[in-house]
Structure formats: C-alpha cells, structure tokens
Short mmCIF file of C-alpha atoms and ligand atoms in Angstrom, two decimals:
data_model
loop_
_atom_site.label_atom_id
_atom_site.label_comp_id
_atom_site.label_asym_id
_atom_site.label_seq_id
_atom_site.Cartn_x
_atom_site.Cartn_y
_atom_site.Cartn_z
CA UNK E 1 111.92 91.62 129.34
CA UNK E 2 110.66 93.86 126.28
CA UNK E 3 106.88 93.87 126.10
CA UNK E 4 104.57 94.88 122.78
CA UNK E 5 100.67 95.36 122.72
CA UNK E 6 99.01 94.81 119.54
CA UNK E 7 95.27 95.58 118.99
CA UNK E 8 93.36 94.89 116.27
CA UNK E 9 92.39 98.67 115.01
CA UNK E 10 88.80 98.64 114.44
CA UNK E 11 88.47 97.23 117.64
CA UNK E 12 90.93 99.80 119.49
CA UNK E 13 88.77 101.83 118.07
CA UNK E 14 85.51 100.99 119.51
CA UNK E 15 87.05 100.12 123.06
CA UNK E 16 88.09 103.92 122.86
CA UNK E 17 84.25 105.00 121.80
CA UNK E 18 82.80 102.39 124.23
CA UNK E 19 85.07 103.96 127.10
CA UNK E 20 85.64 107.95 126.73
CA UNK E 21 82.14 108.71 126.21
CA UNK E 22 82.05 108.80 130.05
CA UNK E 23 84.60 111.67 129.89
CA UNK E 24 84.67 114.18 131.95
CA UNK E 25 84.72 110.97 134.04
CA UNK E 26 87.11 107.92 133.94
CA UNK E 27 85.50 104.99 132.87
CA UNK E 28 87.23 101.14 132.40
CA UNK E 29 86.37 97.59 131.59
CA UNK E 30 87.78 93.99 131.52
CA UNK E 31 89.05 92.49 128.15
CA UNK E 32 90.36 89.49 127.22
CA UNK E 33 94.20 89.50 126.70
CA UNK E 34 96.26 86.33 125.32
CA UNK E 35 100.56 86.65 125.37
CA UNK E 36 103.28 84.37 123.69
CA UNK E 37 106.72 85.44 124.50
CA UNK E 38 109.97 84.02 122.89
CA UNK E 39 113.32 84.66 124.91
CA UNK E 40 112.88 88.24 126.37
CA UNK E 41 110.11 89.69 124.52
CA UNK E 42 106.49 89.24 124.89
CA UNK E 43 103.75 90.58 122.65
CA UNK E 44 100.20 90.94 124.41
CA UNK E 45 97.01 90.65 122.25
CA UNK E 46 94.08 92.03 123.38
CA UNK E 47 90.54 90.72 122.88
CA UNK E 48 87.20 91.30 123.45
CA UNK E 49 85.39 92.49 126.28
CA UNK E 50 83.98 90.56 129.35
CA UNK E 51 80.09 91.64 129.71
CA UNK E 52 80.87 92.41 133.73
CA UNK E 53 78.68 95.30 134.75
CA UNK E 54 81.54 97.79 136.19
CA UNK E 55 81.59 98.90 140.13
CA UNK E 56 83.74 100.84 140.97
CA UNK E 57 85.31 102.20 144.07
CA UNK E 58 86.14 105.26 143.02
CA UNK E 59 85.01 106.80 140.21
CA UNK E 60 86.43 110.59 139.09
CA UNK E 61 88.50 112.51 136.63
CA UNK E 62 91.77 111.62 137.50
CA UNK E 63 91.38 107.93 139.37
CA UNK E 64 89.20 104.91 139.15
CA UNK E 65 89.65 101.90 140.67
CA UNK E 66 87.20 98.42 140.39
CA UNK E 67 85.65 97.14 142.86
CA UNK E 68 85.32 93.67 144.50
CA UNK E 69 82.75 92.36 143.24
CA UNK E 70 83.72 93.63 138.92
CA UNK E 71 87.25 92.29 140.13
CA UNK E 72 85.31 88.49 140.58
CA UNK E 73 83.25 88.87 138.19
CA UNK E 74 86.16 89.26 135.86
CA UNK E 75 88.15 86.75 136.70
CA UNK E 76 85.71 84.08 136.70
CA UNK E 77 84.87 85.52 132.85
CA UNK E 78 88.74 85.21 132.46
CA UNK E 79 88.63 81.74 133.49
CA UNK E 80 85.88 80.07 131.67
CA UNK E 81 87.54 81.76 128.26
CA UNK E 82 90.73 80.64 129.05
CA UNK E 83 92.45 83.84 128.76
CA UNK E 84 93.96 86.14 130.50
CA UNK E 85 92.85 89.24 131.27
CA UNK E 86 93.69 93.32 130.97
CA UNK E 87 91.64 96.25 132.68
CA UNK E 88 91.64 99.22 130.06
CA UNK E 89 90.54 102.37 131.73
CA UNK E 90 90.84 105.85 130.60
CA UNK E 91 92.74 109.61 130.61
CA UNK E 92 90.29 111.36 128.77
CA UNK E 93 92.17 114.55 128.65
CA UNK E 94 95.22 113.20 127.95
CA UNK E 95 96.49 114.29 123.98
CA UNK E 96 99.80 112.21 123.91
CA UNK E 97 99.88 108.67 124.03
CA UNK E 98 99.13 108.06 127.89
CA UNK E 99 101.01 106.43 130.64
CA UNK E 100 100.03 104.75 134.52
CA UNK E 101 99.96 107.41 136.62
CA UNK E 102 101.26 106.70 140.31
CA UNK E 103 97.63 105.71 141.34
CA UNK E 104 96.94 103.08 138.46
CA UNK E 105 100.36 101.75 139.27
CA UNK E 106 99.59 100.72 142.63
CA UNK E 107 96.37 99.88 141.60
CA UNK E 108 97.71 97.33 139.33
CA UNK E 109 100.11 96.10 141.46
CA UNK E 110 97.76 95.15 143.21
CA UNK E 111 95.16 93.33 141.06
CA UNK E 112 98.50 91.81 139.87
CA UNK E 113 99.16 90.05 142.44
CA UNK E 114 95.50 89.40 143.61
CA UNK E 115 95.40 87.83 139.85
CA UNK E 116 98.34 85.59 139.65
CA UNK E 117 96.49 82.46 141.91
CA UNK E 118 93.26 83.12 140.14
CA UNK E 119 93.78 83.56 136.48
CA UNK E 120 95.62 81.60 134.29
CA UNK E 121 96.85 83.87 131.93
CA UNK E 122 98.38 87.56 131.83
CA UNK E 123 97.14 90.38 132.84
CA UNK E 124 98.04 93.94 131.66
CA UNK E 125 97.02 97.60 133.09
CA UNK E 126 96.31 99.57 129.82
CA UNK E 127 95.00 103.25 129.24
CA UNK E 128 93.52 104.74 126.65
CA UNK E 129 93.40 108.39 125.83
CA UNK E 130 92.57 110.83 122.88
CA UNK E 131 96.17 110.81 122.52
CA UNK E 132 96.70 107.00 122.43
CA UNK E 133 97.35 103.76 124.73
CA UNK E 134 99.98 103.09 126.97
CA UNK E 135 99.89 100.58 130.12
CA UNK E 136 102.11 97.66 131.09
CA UNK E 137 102.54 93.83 131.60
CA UNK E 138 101.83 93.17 135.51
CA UNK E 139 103.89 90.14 136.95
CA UNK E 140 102.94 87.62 139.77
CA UNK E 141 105.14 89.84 142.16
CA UNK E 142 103.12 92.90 140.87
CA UNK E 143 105.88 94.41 139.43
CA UNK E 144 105.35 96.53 136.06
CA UNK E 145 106.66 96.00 132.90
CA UNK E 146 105.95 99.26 130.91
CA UNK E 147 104.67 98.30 127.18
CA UNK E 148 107.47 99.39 124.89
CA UNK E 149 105.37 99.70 121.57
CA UNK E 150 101.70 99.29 120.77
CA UNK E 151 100.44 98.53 117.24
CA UNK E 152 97.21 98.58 115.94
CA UNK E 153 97.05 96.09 113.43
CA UNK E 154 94.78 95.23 110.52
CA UNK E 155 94.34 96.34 106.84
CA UNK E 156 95.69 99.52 108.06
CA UNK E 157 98.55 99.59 110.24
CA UNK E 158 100.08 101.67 113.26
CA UNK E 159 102.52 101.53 115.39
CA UNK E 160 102.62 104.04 118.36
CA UNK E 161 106.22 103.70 120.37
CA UNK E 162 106.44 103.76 124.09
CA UNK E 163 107.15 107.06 125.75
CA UNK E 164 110.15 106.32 126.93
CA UNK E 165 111.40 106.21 123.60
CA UNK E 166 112.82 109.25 122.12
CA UNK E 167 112.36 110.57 118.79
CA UNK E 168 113.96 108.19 116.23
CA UNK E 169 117.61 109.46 114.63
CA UNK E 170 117.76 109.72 110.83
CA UNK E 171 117.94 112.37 108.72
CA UNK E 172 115.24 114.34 107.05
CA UNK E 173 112.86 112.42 104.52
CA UNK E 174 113.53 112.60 101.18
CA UNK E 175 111.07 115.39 100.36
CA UNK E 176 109.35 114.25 97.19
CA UNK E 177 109.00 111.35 98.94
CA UNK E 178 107.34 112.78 101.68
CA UNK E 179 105.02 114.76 98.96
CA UNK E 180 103.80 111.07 98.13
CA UNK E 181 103.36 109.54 101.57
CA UNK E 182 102.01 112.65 103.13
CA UNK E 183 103.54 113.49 106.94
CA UNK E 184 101.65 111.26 109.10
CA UNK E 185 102.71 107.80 106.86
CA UNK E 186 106.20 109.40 106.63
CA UNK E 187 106.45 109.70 110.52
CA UNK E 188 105.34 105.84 110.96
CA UNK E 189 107.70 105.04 107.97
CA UNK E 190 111.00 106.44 110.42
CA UNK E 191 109.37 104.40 113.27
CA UNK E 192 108.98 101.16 111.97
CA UNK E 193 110.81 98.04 112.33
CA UNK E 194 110.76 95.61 110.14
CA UNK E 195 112.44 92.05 110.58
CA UNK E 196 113.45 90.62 107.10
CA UNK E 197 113.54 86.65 106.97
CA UNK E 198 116.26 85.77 104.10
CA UNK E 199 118.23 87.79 102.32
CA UNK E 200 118.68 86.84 99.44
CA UNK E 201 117.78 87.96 96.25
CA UNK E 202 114.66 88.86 97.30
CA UNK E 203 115.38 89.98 101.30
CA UNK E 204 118.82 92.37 100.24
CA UNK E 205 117.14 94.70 97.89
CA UNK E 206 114.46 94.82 99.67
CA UNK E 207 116.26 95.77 102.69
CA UNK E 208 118.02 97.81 100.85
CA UNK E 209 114.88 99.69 99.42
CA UNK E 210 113.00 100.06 102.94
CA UNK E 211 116.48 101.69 104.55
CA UNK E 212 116.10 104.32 101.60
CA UNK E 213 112.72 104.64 102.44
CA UNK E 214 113.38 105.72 105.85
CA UNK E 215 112.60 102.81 107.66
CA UNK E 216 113.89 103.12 111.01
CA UNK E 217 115.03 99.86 112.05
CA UNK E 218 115.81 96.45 110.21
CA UNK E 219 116.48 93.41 111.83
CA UNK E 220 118.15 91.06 108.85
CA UNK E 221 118.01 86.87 109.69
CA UNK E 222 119.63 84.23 107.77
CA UNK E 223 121.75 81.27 108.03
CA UNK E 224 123.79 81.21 105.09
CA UNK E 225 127.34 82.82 103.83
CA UNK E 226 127.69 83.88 100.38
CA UNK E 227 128.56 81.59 97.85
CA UNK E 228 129.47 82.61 94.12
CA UNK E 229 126.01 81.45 92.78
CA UNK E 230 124.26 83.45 94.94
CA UNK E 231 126.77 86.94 94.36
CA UNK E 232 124.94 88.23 91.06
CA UNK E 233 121.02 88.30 93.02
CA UNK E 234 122.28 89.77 96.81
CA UNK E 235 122.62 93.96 96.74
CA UNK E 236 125.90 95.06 98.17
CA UNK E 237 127.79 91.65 98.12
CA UNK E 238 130.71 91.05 95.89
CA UNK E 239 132.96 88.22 94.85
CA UNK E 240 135.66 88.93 97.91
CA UNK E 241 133.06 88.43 100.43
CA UNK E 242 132.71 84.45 98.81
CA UNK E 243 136.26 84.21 99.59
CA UNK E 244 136.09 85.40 103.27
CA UNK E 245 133.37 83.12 103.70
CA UNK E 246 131.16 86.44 104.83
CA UNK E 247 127.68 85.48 106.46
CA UNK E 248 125.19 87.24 103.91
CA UNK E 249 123.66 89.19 106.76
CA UNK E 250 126.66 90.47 107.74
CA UNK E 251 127.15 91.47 104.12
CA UNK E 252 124.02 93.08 103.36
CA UNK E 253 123.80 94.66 106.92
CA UNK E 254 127.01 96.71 106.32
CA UNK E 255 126.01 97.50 102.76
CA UNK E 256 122.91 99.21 104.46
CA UNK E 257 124.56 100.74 106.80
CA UNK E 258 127.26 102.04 104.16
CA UNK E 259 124.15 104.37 102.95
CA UNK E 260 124.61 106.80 105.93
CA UNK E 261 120.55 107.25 106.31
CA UNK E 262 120.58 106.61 109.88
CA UNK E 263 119.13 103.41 109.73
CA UNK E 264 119.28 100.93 112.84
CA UNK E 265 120.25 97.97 111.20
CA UNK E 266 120.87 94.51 113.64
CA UNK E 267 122.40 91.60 111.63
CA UNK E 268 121.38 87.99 113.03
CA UNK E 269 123.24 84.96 111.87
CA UNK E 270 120.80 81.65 111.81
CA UNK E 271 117.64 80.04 110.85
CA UNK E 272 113.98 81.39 112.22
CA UNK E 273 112.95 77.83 112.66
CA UNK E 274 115.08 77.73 115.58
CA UNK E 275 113.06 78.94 118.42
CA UNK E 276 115.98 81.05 120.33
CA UNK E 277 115.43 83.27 117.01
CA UNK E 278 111.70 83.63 117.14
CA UNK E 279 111.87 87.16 119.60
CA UNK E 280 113.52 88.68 116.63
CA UNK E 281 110.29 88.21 114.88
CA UNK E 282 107.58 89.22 118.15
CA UNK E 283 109.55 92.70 118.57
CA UNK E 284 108.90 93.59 114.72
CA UNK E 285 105.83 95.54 113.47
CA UNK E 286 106.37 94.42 110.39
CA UNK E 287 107.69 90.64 109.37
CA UNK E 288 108.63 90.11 105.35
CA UNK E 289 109.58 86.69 104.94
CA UNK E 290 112.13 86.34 101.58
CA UNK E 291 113.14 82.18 102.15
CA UNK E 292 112.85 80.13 99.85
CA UNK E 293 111.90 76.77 101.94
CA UNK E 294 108.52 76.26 103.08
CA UNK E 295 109.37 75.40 106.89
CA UNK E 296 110.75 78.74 107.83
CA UNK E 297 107.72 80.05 105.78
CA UNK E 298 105.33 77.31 108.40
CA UNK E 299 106.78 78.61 111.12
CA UNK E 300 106.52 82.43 110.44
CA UNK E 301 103.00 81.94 109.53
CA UNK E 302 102.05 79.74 112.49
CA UNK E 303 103.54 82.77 115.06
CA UNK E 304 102.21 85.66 113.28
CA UNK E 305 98.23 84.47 113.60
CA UNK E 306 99.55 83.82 117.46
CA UNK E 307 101.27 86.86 117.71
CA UNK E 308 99.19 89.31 115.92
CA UNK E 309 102.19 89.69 113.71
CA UNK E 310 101.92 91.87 110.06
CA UNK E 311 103.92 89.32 107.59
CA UNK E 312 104.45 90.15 104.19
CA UNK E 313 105.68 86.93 102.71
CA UNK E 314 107.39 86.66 98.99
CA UNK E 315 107.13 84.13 96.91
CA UNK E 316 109.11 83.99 93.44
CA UNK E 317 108.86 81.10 90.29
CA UNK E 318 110.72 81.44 86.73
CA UNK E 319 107.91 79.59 84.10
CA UNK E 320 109.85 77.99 81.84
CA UNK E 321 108.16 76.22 78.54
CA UNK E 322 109.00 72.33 77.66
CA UNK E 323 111.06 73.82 74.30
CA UNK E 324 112.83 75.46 77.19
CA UNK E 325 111.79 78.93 76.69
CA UNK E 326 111.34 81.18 79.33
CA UNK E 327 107.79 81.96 80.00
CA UNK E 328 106.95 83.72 82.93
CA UNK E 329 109.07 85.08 85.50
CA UNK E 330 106.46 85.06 88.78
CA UNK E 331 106.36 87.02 92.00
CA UNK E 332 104.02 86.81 95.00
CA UNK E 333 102.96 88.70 97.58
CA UNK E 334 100.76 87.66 100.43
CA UNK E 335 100.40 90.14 103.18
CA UNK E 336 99.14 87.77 106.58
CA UNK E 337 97.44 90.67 108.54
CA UNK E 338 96.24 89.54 111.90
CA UNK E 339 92.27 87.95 111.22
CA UNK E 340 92.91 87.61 107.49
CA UNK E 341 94.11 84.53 105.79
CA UNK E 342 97.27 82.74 106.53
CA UNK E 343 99.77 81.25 104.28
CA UNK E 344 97.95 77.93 104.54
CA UNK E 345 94.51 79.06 103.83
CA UNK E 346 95.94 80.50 100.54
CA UNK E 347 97.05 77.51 99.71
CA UNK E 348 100.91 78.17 99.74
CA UNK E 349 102.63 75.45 101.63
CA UNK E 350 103.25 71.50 100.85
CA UNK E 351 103.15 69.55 104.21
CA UNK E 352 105.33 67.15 102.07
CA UNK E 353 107.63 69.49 101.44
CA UNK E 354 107.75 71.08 104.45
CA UNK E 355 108.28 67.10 105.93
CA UNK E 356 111.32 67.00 103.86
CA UNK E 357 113.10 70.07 104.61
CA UNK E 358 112.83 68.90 108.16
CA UNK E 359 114.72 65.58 107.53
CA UNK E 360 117.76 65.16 109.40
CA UNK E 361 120.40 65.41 107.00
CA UNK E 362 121.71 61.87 107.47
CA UNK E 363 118.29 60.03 107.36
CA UNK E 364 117.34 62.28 103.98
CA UNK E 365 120.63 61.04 102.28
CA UNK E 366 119.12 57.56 103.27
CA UNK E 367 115.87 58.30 102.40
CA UNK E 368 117.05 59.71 99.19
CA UNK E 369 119.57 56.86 98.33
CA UNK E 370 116.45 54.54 98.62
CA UNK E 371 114.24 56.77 96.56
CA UNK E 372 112.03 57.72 98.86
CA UNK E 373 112.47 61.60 99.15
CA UNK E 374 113.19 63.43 95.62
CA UNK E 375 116.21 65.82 97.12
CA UNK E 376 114.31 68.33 95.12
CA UNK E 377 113.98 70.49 98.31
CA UNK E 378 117.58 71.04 98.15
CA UNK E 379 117.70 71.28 94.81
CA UNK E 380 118.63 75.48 93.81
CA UNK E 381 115.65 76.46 91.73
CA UNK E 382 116.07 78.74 88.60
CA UNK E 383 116.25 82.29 89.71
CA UNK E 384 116.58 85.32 87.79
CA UNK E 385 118.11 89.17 89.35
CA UNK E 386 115.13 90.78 87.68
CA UNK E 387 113.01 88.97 89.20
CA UNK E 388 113.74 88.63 92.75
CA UNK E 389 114.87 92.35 92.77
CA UNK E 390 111.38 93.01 91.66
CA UNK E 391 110.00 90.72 94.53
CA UNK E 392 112.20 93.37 97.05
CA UNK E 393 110.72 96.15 95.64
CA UNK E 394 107.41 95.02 95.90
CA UNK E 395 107.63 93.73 99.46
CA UNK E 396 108.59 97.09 100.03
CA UNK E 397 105.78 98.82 98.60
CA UNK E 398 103.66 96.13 100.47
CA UNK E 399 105.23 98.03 103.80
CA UNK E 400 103.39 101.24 102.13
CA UNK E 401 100.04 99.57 101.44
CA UNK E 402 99.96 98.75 105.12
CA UNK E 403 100.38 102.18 106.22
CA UNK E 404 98.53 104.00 104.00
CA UNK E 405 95.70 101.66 104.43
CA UNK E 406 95.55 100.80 100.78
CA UNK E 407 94.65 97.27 101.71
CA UNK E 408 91.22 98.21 102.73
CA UNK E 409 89.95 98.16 99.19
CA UNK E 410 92.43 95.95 97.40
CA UNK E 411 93.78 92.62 97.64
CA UNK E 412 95.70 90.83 100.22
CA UNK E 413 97.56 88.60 98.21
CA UNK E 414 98.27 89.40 94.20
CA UNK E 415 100.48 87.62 91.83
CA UNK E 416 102.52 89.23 89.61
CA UNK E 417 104.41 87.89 85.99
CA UNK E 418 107.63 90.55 85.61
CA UNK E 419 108.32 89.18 82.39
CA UNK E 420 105.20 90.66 80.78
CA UNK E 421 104.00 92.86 83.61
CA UNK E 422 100.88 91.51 83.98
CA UNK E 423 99.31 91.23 87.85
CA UNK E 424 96.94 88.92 89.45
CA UNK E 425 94.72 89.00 92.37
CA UNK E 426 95.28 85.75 94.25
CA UNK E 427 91.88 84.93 95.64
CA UNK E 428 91.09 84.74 99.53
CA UNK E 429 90.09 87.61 101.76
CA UNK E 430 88.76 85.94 104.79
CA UNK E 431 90.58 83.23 106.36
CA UNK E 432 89.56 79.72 104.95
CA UNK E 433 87.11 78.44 107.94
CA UNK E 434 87.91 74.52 108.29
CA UNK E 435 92.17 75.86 108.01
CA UNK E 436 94.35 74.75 110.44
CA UNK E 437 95.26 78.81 111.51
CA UNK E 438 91.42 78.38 113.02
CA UNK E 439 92.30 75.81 115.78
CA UNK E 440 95.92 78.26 116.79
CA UNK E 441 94.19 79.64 119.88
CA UNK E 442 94.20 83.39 119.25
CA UNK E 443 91.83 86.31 120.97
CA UNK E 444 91.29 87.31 117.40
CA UNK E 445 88.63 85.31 116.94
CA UNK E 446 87.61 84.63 120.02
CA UNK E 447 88.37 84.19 123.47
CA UNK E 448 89.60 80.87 123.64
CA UNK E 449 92.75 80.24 125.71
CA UNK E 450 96.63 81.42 124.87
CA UNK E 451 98.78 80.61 127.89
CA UNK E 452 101.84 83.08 128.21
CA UNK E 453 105.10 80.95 127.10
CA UNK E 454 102.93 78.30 124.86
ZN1 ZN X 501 94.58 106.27 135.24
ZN1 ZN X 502 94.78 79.68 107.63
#
C-alpha cells in the first residue's frame, strides 16, 4: 500500500511554530487525522490539534516519547471527534525533510497497536523538522507504512516527496522558462504529478503542455477510442489511429512520450466513476478534470473535499446567437483547493443531469422512447479546436498559479470568452455554507469523523 499526507499549509505551518519553539528540546502533540484509501493507496489528512496537556516520558534532543496518561487523554479526544488520530513530534535540527528514527519507530509500533482496539480511525507517526515532514501510516499489527509524498495544500501548493525517492529523471528545464518560474517553482514543477481526467480536446493539449513544462509525471484516464469526430480537437492523434480503433489515452500517452522530455507518463483505459479507478486520482497532487459529463465531474469533486485533493476542473461552451452566429466561445476554470468551494457550491453541476448520465443504457432508451429523459446528455455538443486547446493551456497555467501561490490574491474560479478575449471572475471564494461539500466529513473543517475505507 502507497500512503500520501496532505496538510493544509497555513496550518503545517503553525503546527511547526507551535512545536519547534521547544527546540533545543523535542516537543510533540496529538492531532486529528482522517484517511480514505481507494485500492492500494491511502491519503491521510491531518487536522487540528487535541487540547491534551503533553507528559511525557522522556523528554530530550534526540527522543521523546508520551506518556500514559497524554496517550488516554488522546484517545478519548480521538474518540468523541470521531477521528483518528496522529502524534507529530519534532527533529529540530534536522534540515532535510525528516524521517522515524529507530526510536520513534518502535515507539509507534507500539502506540499502534495499543491504538487499534481503542480508536476508530488511523493513526500516523509524523515528524516535523526545519527541513520538512516525514512519518508513516501505523497498522493494527504495528507495522509502518512510510508516507511516500506529503503535500501541503491550499492557495499555494507543495509537494515534498518521500526520501526514499530519488531525484526525478528529465532533462534540464528549459532555461527561459526557468527565468519565469524562478528555481524553487521549477523544482516542484519536475516533481509533480498530475492525473488528467479526459482527454480530449481539452485533457490532450493540456497534457501535452504540462509534459513541456516539465511536469514529472502524468497519469492520463479515459474511456473512449478515437473516433473521426473527435481527430481534429485531440493533440497527437491522427486519422489511422480511428481505424485501429486506438484508445485515446493510449494515443495521447505515446504522443507525450514521443517528446523525449523524460516525462513519466501512465496511460489508464476507463471511466473515474468506477471506483477501482479512484487511487489514480488519491496518488496525484494535482487532479485537472477535462470530461465533458457532469457525473465524472460529481464524483471528482465529492473525493477531492474528502481527500484533500487540488482539482482544477475545465469547463468549455460555444455561444451561439438564434440567427446562428457564433457568439462566444467560453472556457472555465475552477480550481477546488482543499477548504475552498467545490464544484457544487459554484453552482456547476445539474443533479438532473447528472441523474441521466447515470441511466442504464437500456432503461434511458425507454425512458427516452417515452419522452421522459431528453437524450441531450448524449447528445455531442458544439466544440471548437480553438477553444478547447485554449481550455488545455489554461488548465495548465492553473498548475502554475498553484505553485507560485498566485491564487492568494486572485480568483479561484474565472471565466473566460476566447472569441473576444475577454475574462471573468466567477464569484465564490469561501465554500457556500448550507452546500452539500459541508456535510462530506472532512478534518478540514473540523474534526468530525472520516473512517479509513469510507
Ligand atoms: Zn523522533
Ligand atoms: Zn460545496
């Protein structure tokens, strides 16, 4: 099993205030920590702190270890949230992102297997240094599962990889690109991995765009082969790949990897509403949903709020007057970061619709045959190559607002018309309070209970 932390920044950032001001000394507390896991990956969240006043056994520069009586009064904290529960301490000399030493490791082994009759939830060993946060996933059987990367998620975002990873392949950035990003985005750029939902016209250039950006890692998912109406909008397919019936992920994936930049590209044939798919999306730091269905768009916002999961999600719409005049030739962009709004607080799904496109195909042909469902769900909608290869590019650049933290002072969610070039800000900066994405039981708001496999 492949296990990912994320933390909400700000708050990764005051755990690490709140905790190495005892430095020399090690110092630790008890937070609240929520996991979903699809198929072999889990992503932890962590939450907020339990208010238990901290004992401790041993107390020095290299080891600390709770005692009794913080252990119980965690767990019964743990218990009346609902959550599960991770004991952050600290390395406060440690510059690199840190690791369990051999102490902490038996220490958790412990406490993991002290904790698996009397919380119901997960529990985690983390560290956090000057250099970082490392830990691991502590089973039943106290056995650890190290954390393979930790991101720190919000307006801004950062993803630290595991130790045991090495340096990512790839060769050298494209230098007056690097002049733009500056070193340290660059660096995250090679690092990331980004899961792209459709390709498309919108998903294939904009995988396309983010492998010659120096992303590290794509994961492409889609169900579909390429068909002739769909040849002229997907980047690197081509008329003989309709006739050999070519899955377009298979299409676009070797058209990436054609480019030589080094890029780890995984094609995966099938639809994200089918949950055997849904790990693809938890071992991503970054999610950018190109579909053009709302149910796959449901689903992807439903598991990012409970993941913690960055989703860039693109919308396109070609205006077109009643003379039949084209009018407007619409883009969207709505980047779901973990605490902001989802897709439904902005208003961009149709539970109707969404009903519909989950018909079984031989009850819709009913339903349709008796005029009671439109089809129009089916129905291909008007779609022009300017457009949707303008929606890649500006997923992509979404990617870049993320890491350079642009997103702090401007909007989430914009709209853009690329027939006159005129932008939008789509309004909605705080999730929508009586929303549905409230009720998902997530330690971002507050410690209310997330069971590990729910
Ligand atoms: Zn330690
Ligand atoms: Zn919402």
């Amino acid at each position: 099993m492949t296990v990912y932390l994320a933390i909400d920044a700000d708050r990764a950032r005051t755990i690490a205030e709140d905790l190495l001001v005892e430095s020399p000394r090690e110092a630790g507390g008890f937070y609240a920590l929520a996991a979903i896991r699809r198929g072999q990956r889990m992503r932890l969240l962590l939450g907020e702190r339990f208010e238990v006043e901290s004992h401790w056994d041993r107390q020095d520069v290299d080891l600390l270890t709770p005692n009794g009586q913080s252990i119980s009064a965690a767990v019964s904290c743990s218990n009346s949230a609902g959550t599960g529960l991770a004991f952050v301490h600290t390395h406060p000399f440690d510059d690199r992102p840190p690791s369990l030493s051999a102490i902490d490791r038996r220490t958790a082994a412990r406490l993991g297997r002290a904790f698996s009759d009397l919380i119901d939830g997960p529990f985690a060993a983390l560290v956090v240094a000057p250099g970082g946060w490392g830990g691991a996933f502590v089973t039943a059987q106290g056995d650890l599962r190290e954390i393979e990367r930790i991101a720190l998620v919000g307006r801004k975002l950062s993803v630290q990889a595991g130790r045991r990873q090495g340096r990512s392949r790839g060769i050298a950035f494209d230098d007056r690109q690097r002049r733009a990003l500056g070193e340290a985005s660059s660096a995250q750029l090679r690092s990331m991995h980004v899961t792209i939902v459709g390709v498309g016209g919108t998903g294939s250039p904009a995988a396309e765009i983010l492998a010659r950006m120096g992303v590290g890692r794509l994961t492409l998912i889609d169900p579909d082969i390429v068909e002739h109406s769909n040849v002229p909008r997907i980047f690197g397919a081509a008329a003989s790949d309709v006739l050999q019936s070519r899955a377009k992920v298979d299409v676009v994936g070797d058209s990436v990897r054609r480019l030589g930049l080094g890029v780890d590209v995984l094609s995966v044939r099938g639809d994200i509403r089918d949950v055997v798919l849904q790990e693809h999306l938890l071992s991503a730091d970054v999610v950018v949903g190109a579909t053009d269905n709302h149910s796959s768009r449901a689903v992807m916002t439903e598991l990012a709020v409970k993941a913690g999961l960055t989703f860039i999600d693109m919308g396109v719409r070609v205006g077109v007057r009643r003379n039949g005049d084209l009018d407007s030739l619409l883009l969207e962009r709505r980047i779901q970061v973990p605490g902001g709004p989802c897709l439904w607080c902005w208003g961009r799904l149709d539970p109707s619709r969404i009903a519909e496109e989950l018909l079984p195909a031989d009850r819709k042909e009913r339903l349709m045959a008796e005029g009671y469902v439109t089809g129009s769900a089916e129905a291909p909608e008007p779609s022009v190559t300017a457009l949707t290869a303008s929606a890649g590019a500006i997923a992509s650049s979404g990617l870049l607002a993320l890491l350079a933290g642009a997103l702090a002072h401007q909007p989430l969610a914009v709209q853009i018309d690329t027939l006159s070039g005129l932008g939008a800000r789509i309004s909605g900066e705080d999730p929508d309070p009586d929303c549905i994405c409230r009720k998902w039981k997530s330690t971002w708001f507050e410690p209310a209970g997330y069971k590990v496999g729910a």
